[in-house]
Short mmCIF file of C-alpha atoms in Angstrom, two decimals:
data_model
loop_
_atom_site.label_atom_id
_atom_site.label_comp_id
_atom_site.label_asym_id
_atom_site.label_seq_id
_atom_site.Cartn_x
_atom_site.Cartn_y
_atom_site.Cartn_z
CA UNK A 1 92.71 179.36 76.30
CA UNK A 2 89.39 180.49 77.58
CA UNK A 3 89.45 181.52 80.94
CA UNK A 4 85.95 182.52 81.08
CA UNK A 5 84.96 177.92 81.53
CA UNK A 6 81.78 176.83 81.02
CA UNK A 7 79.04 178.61 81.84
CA UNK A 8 76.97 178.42 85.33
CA UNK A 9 73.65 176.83 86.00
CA UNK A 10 70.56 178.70 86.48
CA UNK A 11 70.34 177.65 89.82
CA UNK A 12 74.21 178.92 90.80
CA UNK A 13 73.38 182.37 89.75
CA UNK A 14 70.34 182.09 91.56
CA UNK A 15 72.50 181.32 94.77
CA UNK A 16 74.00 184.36 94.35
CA UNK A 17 70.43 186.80 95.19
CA UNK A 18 70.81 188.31 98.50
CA UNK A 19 66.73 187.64 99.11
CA UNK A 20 63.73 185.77 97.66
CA UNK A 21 62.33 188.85 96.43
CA UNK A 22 65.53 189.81 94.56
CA UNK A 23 65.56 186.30 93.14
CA UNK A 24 61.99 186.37 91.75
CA UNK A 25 62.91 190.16 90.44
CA UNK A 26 66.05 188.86 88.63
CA UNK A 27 64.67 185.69 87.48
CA UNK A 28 61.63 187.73 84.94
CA UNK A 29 64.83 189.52 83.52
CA UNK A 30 66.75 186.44 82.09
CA UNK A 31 64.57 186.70 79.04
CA UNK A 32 66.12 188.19 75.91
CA UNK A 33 63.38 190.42 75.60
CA UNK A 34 64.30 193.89 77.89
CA UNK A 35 68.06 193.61 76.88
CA UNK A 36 70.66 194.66 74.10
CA UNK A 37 74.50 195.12 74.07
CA UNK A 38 74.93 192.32 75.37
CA UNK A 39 77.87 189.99 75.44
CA UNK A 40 80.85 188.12 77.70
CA UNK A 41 85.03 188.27 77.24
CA UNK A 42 86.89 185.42 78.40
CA UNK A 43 88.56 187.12 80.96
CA UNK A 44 85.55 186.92 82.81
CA UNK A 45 83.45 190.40 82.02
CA UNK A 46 79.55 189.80 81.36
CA UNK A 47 77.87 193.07 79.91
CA UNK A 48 74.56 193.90 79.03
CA UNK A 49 71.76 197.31 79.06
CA UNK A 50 68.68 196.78 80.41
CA UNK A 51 65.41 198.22 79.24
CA UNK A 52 63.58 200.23 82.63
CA UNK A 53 60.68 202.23 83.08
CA UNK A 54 62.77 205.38 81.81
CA UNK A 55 64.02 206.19 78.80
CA UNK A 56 68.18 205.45 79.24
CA UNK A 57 68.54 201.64 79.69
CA UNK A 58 70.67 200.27 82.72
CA UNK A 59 74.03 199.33 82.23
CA UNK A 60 74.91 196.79 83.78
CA UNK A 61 78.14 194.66 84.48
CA UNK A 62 79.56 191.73 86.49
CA UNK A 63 83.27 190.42 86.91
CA UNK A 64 83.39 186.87 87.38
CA UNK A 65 86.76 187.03 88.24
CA UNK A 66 86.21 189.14 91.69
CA UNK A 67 88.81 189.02 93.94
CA UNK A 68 85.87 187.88 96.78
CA UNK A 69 83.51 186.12 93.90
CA UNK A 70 81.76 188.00 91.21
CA UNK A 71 81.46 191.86 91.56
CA UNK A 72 78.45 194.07 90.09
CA UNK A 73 78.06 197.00 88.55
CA UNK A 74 74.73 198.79 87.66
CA UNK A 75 73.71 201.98 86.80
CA UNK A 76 69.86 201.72 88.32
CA UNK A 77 69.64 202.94 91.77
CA UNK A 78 69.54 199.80 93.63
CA UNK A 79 71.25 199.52 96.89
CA UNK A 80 70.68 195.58 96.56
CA UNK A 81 73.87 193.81 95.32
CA UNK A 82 73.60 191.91 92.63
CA UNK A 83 70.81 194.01 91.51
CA UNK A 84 67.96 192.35 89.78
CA UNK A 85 69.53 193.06 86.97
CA UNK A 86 72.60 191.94 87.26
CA UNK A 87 70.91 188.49 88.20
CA UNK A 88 68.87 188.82 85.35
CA UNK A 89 71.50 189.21 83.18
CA UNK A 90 73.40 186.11 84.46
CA UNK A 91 70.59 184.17 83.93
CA UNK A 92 70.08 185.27 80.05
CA UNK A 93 74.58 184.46 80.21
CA UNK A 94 74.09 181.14 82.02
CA UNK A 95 71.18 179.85 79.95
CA UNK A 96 73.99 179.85 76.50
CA UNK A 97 71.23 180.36 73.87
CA UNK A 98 73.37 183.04 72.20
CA UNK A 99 71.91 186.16 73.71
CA UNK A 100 75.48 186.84 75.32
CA UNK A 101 77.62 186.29 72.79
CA UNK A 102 81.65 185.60 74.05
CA UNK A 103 84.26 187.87 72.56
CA UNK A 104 87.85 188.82 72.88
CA UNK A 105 88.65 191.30 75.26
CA UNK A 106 88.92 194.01 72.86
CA UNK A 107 85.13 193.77 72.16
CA UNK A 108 84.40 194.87 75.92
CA UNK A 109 82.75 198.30 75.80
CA UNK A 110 84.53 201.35 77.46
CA UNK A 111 82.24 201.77 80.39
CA UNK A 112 82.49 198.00 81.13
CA UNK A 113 86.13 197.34 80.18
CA UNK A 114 87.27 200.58 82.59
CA UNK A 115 85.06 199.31 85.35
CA UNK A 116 86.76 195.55 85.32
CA UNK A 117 89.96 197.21 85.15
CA UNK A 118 90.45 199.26 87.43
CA UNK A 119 88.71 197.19 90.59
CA UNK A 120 91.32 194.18 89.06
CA UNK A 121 93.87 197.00 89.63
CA UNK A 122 92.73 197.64 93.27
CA UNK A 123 92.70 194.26 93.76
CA UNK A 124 96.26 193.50 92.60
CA UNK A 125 97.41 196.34 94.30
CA UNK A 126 96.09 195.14 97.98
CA UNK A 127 97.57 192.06 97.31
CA UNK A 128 101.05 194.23 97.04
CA UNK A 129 100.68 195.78 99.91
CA UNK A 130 99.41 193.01 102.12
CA UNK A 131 102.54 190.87 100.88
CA UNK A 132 104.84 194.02 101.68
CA UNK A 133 102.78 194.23 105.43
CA UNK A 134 103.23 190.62 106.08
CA UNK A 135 107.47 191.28 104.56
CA UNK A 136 108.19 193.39 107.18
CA UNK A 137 106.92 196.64 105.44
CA UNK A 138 104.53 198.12 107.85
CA UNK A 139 104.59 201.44 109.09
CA UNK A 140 102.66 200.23 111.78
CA UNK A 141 104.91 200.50 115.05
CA UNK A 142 105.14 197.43 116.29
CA UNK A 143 106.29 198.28 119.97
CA UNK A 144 102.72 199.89 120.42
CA UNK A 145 100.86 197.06 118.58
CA UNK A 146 103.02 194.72 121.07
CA UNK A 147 101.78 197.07 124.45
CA UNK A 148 97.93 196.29 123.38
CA UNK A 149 98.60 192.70 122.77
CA UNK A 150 100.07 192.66 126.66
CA UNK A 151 97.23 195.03 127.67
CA UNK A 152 94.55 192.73 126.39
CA UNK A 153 96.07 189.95 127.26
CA UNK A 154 95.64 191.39 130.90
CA UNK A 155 92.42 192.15 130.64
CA UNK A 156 91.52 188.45 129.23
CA UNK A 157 93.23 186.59 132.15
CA UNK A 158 91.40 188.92 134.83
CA UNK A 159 88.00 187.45 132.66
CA UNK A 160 89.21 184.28 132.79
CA UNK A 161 90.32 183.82 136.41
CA UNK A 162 86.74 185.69 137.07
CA UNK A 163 84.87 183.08 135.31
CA UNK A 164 86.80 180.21 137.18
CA UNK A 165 85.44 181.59 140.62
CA UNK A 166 81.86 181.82 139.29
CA UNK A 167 81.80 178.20 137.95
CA UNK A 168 83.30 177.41 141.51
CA UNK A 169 80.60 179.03 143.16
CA UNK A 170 77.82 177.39 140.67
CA UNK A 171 79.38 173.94 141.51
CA UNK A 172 79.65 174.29 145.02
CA UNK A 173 75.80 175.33 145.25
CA UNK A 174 74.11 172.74 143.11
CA UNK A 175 73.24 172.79 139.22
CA UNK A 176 69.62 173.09 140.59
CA UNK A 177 71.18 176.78 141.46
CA UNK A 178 71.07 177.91 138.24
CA UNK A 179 67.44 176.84 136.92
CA UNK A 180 66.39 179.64 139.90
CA UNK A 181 68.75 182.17 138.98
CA UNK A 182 67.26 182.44 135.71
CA UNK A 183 68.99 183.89 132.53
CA UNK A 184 70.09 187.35 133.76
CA UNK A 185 72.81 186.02 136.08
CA UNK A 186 74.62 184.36 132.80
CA UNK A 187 73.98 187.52 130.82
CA UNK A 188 75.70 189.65 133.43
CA UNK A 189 78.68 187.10 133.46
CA UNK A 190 78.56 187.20 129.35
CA UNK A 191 78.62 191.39 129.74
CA UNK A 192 81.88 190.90 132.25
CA UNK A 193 83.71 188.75 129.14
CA UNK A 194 82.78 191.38 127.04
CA UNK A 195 84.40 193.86 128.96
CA UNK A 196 87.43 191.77 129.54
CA UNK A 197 87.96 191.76 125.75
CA UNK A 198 86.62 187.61 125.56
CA UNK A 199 83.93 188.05 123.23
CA UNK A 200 84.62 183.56 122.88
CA UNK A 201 84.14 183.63 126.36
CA UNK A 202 81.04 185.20 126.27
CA UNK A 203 79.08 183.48 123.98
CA UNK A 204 79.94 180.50 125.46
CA UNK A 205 78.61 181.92 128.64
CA UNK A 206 75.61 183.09 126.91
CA UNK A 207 74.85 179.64 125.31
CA UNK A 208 75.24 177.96 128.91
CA UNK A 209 72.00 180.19 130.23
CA UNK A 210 70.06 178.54 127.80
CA UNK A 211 70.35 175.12 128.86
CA UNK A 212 68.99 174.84 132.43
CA UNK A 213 64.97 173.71 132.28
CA UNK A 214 65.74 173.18 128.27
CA UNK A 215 64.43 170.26 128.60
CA UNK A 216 65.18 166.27 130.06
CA UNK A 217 68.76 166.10 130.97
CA UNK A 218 69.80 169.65 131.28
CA UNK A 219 71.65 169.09 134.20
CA UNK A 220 74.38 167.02 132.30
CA UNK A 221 74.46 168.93 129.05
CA UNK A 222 75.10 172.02 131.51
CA UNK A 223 78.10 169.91 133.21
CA UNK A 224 79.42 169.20 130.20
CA UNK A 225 79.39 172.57 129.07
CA UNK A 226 80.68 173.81 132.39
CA UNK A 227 83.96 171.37 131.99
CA UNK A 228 84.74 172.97 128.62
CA UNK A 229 84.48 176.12 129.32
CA UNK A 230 86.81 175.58 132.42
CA UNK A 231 89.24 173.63 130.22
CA UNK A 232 89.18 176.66 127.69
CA UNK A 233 89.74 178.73 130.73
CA UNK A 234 92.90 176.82 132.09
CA UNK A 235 93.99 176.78 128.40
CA UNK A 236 94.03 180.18 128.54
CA UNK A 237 95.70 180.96 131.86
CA UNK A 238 98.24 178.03 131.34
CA UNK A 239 98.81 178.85 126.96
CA UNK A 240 102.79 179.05 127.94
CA UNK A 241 102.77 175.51 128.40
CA UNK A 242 101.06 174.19 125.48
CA UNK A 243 102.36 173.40 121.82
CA UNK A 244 101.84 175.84 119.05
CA UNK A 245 98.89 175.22 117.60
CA UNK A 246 96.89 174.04 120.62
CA UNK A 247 97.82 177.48 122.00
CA UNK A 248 96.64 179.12 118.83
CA UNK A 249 93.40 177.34 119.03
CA UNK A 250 93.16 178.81 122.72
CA UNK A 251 93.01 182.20 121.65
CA UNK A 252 90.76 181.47 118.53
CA UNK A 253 88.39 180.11 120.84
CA UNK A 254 88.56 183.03 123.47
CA UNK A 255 88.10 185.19 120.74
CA UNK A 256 92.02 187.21 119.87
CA UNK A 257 91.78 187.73 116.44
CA UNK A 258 94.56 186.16 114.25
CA UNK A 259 95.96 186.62 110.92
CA UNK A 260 96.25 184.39 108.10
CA UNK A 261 99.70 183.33 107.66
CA UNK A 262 101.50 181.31 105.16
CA UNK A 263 102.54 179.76 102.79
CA UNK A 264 99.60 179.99 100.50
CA UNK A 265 98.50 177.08 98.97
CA UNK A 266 97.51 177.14 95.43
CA UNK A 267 94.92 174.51 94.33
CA UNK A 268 91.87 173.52 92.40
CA UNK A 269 89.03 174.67 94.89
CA UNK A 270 85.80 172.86 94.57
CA UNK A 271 82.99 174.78 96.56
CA UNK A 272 81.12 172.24 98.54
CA UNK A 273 78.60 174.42 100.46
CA UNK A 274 77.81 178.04 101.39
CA UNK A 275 75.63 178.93 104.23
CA UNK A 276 74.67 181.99 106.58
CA UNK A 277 73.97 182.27 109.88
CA UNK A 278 72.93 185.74 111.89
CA UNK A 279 72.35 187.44 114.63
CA UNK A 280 70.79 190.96 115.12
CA UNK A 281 73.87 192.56 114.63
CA UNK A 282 75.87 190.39 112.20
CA UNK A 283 75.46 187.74 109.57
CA UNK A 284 78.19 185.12 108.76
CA UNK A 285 78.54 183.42 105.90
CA UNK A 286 80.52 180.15 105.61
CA UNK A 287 81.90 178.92 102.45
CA UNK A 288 83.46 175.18 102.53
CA UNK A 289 86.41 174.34 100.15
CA UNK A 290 87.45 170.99 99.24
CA UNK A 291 90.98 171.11 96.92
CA UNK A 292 90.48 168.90 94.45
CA UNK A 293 95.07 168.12 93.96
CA UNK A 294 95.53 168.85 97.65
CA UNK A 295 92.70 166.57 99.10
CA UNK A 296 92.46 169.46 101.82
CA UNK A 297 88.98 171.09 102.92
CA UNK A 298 89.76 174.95 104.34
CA UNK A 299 86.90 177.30 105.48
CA UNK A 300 86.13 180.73 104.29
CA UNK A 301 84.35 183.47 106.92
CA UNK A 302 82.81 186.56 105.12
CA UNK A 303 80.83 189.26 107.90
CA UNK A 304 77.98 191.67 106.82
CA UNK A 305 76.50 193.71 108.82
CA UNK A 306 72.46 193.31 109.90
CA UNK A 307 70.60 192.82 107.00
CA UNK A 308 73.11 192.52 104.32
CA UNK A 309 74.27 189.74 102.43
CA UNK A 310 78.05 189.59 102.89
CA UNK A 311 80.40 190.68 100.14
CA UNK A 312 81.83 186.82 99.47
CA UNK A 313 79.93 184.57 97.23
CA UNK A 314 80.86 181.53 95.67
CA UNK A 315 78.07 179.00 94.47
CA UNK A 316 78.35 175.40 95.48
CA UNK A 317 79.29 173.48 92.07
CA UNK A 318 81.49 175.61 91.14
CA UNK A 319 85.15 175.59 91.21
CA UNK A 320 88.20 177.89 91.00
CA UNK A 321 91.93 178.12 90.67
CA UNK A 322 93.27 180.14 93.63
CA UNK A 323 95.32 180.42 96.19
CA UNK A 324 94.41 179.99 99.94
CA UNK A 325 95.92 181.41 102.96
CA UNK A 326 95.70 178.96 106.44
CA UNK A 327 94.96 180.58 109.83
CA UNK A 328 96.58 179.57 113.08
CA UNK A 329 95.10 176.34 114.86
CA UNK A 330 95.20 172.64 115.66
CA UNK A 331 93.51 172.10 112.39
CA UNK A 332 94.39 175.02 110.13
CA UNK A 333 90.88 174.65 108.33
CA UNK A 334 89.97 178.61 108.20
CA UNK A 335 91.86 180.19 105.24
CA UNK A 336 91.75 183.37 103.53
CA UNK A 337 91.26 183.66 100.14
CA UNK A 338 94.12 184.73 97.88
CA UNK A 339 94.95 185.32 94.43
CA UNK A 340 92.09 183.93 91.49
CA UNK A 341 93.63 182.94 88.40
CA UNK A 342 90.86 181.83 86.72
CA UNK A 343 87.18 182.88 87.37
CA UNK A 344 85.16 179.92 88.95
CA UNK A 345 83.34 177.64 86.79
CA UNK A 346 80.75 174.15 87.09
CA UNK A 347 82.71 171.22 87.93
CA UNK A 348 81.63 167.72 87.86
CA UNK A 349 84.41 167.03 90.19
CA UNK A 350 83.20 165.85 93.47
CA UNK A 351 85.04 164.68 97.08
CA UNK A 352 85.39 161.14 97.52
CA UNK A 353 83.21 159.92 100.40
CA UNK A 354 83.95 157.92 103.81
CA UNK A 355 81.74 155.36 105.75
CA UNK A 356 79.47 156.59 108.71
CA UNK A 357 82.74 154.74 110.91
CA UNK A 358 84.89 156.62 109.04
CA UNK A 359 83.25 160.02 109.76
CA UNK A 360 82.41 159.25 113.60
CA UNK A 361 86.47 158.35 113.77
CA UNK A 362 87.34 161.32 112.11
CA UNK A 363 85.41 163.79 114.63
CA UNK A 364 86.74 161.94 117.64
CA UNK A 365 90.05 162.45 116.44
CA UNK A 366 89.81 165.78 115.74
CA UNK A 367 88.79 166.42 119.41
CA UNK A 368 91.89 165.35 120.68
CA UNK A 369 93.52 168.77 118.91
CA UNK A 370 90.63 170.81 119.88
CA UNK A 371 88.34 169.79 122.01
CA UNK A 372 85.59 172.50 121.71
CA UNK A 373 85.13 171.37 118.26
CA UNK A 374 81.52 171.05 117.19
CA UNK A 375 81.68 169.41 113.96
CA UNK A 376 84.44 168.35 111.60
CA UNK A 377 83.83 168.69 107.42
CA UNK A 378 82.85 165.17 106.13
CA UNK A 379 81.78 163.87 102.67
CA UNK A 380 79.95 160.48 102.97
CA UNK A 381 79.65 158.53 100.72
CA UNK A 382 77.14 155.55 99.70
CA UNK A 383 74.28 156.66 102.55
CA UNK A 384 70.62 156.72 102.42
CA UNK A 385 68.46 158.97 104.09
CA UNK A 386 66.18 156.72 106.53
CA UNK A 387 63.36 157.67 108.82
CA UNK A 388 64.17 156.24 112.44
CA UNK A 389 61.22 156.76 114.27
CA UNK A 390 60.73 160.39 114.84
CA UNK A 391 64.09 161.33 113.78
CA UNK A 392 66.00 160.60 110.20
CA UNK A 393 69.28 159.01 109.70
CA UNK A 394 71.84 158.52 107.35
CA UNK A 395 72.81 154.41 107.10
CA UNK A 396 75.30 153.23 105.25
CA UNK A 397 74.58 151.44 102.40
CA UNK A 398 77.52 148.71 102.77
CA UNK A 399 77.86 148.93 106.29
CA UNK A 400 75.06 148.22 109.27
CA UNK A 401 75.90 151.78 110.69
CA UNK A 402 74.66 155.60 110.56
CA UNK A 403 74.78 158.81 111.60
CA UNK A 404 72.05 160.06 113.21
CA UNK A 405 70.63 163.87 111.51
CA UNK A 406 70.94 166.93 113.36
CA UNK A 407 68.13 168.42 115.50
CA UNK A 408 68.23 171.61 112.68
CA UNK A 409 68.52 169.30 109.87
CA UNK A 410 65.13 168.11 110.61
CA UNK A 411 63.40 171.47 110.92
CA UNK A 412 65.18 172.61 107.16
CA UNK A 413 63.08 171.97 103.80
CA UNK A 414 66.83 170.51 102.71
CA UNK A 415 66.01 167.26 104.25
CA UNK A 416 62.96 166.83 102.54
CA UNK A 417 65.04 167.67 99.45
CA UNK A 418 67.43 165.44 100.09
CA UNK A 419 64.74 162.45 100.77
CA UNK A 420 63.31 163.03 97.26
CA UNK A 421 67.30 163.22 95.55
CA UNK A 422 67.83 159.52 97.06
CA UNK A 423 64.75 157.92 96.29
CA UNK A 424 66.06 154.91 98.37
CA UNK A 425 69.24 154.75 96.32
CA UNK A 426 72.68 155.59 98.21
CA UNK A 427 73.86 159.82 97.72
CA UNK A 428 77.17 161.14 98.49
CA UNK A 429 76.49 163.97 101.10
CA UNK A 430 78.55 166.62 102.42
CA UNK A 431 78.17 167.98 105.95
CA UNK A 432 79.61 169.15 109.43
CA UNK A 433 79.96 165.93 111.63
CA UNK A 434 79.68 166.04 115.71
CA UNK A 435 78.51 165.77 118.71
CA UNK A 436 74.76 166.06 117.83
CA UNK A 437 75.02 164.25 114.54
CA UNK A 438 75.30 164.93 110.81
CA UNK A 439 74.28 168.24 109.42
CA UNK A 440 74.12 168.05 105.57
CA UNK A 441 75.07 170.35 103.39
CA UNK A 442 75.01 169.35 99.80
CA UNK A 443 74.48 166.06 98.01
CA UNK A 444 75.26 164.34 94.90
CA UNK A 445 73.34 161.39 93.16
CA UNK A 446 75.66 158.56 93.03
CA UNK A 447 77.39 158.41 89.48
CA UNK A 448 76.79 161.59 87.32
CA UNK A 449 74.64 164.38 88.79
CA UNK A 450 75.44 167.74 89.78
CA UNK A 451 75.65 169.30 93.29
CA UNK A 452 72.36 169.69 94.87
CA UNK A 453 72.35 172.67 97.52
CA UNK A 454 70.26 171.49 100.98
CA UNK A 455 70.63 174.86 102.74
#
């Protein structure tokens, strides 16, 4: 059987371009024209040399079948990865006019084939020693790992009870007290949760100094946000007391790292949306799963640093056969990902959808686990963009209901994108659901159609 699948779109190779310029460099090379050797083995290797300004043509490479979503190799001396020519080369694969021929395995050329083999090597042989690590094989001594866990833990509480006695003392002045003290008081209180190793404690702390003179009704949205932070911070001081997973979600949210655990579960993963988000320092790139036999939705979290594209990359449309590892929590949604046994292909297999009810229920319930959840993962189905006033929202076609858009849907070009996909007719839309509405994600025209990206 061919495990190579059908071949991707244009526009899910394009996905895969860490910038615009690297996209409109890649996209001149999917012509026929600057390439030769080229060709594709069902085990997921794409191959090609590419024509440059010197006289020895690139070679170039990409596994499909990466471990973390295709991997790259190219001999020009890009730093950018994919290159512009591995992008290019994608394109010229994806467009299936012949110019990459598929072949057996055997047909691979040596520089390629040795490439693909020995990172799926590497990559097998993690996976042995992570299983033997998470056996019982460590070498690790787990007395000392057990005397920074206590040490830490220390230094967390003495954060914690800190932070109590400053939302005490905010409280007992007035909320007008903190429009006057300006930003620099929360910033100092952020830099104290950073040194008490509560990095979720400080951003928290960081996002409450931007809410006083924010605009009308800033004193409640700071209350609010004062009475989950000091809920977090009893659920911290009090985690003895509470049930498993609550207390797992605790630390998540005070920011202890965790590890995945098991047992893995192996599924049909359709990839419903992929997104970053940065900061100077870091950007984060989330990666929604929906398993197609499972009916779950789990969350992958890939990190680069500043400026970088992370290393994880999985187009939305696409679809794999892998195994997924759950974190600790209420919900369990965060998973790492495992062992690929096929590399990802186009799908036309899509969630089914819920009402606008549905959805609304679903986050509400969800916040009885954790209740400094933002959003929840929800597919909708049969809803129709709508202006309302100044605002948009999504009604339900069979229902008089609807969820109100995000404030950052309505400053993305993906909402205008989505307007035009619906036409007036009903979409199915996937999206995070909360507290300040519906952000979508990704949208399908009702009956056939393939996944539109809105981010």
């Amino acid at each position: 059987m061919n495990r190579q699948g059908v071949r991707w779109t244009a526009d899910q190779v394009l996905a895969l371009a860490p910038d615009v310029a690297s996209r409109a460099a890649g996209s001149k090379l999917g012509a026929a024209g600057p390439w030769s050797g080229a060709g594709s083995s069902g085990e997921g290797t794409v191959w090609g040399q590419c024509k440059g300004s010197g006289g020895t043509p690139y070679r170039t490479a990409v596994d499909l079948a990466g471990a973390a979503g295709p991997a790259y190799m190219c001999s020009c001396p890009s730093r950018t990865f994919p290159c512009k020519h591995a992008l290019g080369l994608l394109l010229l694969w994806a467009s299936g006019d012949g110019a990459v021929p598929e072949g057996p395995e055997e047909e691979v050329p040596d520089w390629a084939g040795q490439w693909a083999r020995e990172r799926r090597e590497r990559a097998a042989k993690e996976r042995a020693e992570e299983g033997g690590a998470s056996g019982g094989g460590a070498t690790a001594d787990p007395e000392a790992a057990r005397r920074r866990a206590e040490r830490r833990a220390e230094r967390v509480t003495a954060g914690a009870t800190e932070l109590e006695q400053r939302l005490a003392d905010l409280l007992r002045g007035g909320l007008a007290s903190a429009e006057q003290a300006g930003y620099g008081l929360w910033e100092e209180t952020a830099a104290r949760m950073v040194d008490a190793q509560a990095p979720g404690l400080a951003a928290r702390v960081r996002e409450l100094g931007a809410i006083p003179a924010s605009g009308p009704g800033w004193p409640v949205r700071l209350l609010e946000e004062c009475a989950l932070l000091h809920l977090l911070d009893q659920g911290w001081l009090r985690r003895e007391l509470l049930p498993d997973d609550l207390a797992a979600t605790v630390r998540s949210r005070v920011g202890l790292p965790a590890s995945a655990d098991g047992p893995p579960v192996r599924d049909r993963w359709l990839v419903l949306a992929q997104y970053d988000t940065g900061d100077p320092k870091l950007t984060t790139r989330r990666i929604w799963l929906h398993g197609t036999g499972s009916d779950r939705t789990a969350l992958l979290l890939s990190y680069g640093a500043a400026g970088r594209a992370p290393d994880l990359a999985l187009p939305v449309g696409l679809a794999l056969d892998a195994e997924l590892t759950p974190y600790p929590g209420a919900h369990r949604l965060r998973a790492a990902l495992g062992e690929q046994f096929t590399p990802p292909s186009p799908t036309s297999v899509r969630p089914l959808g819920l009402s606008t009810a549905q959805a609304a229920a679903r986050y509400g319930e969800a916040l009885r686990h954790d209740p400094w959840l933002d959003a929840v993962p929800v597919t909708l189905g049969g809803v129709i963009p709508t202006p309302d006033g100044d605002t948009w929202q999504l009604a339900d076609a069979h229902e008089d209901t609807a969820l109100p858009l995000t404030r950052a849907a309505h400053n993305r070009a993906g909402l205008w994108r989505l307007a035009a996909l619906s036409g007036g007719a009903p979409l199915t839309i996937f999206g995070e659901c909360g507290h300040q509405g519906f952000h979508p994600l990704t949208a399908w025209p009702d009956g056939a159609g393939e996944a539109v990206p809105l981010t």
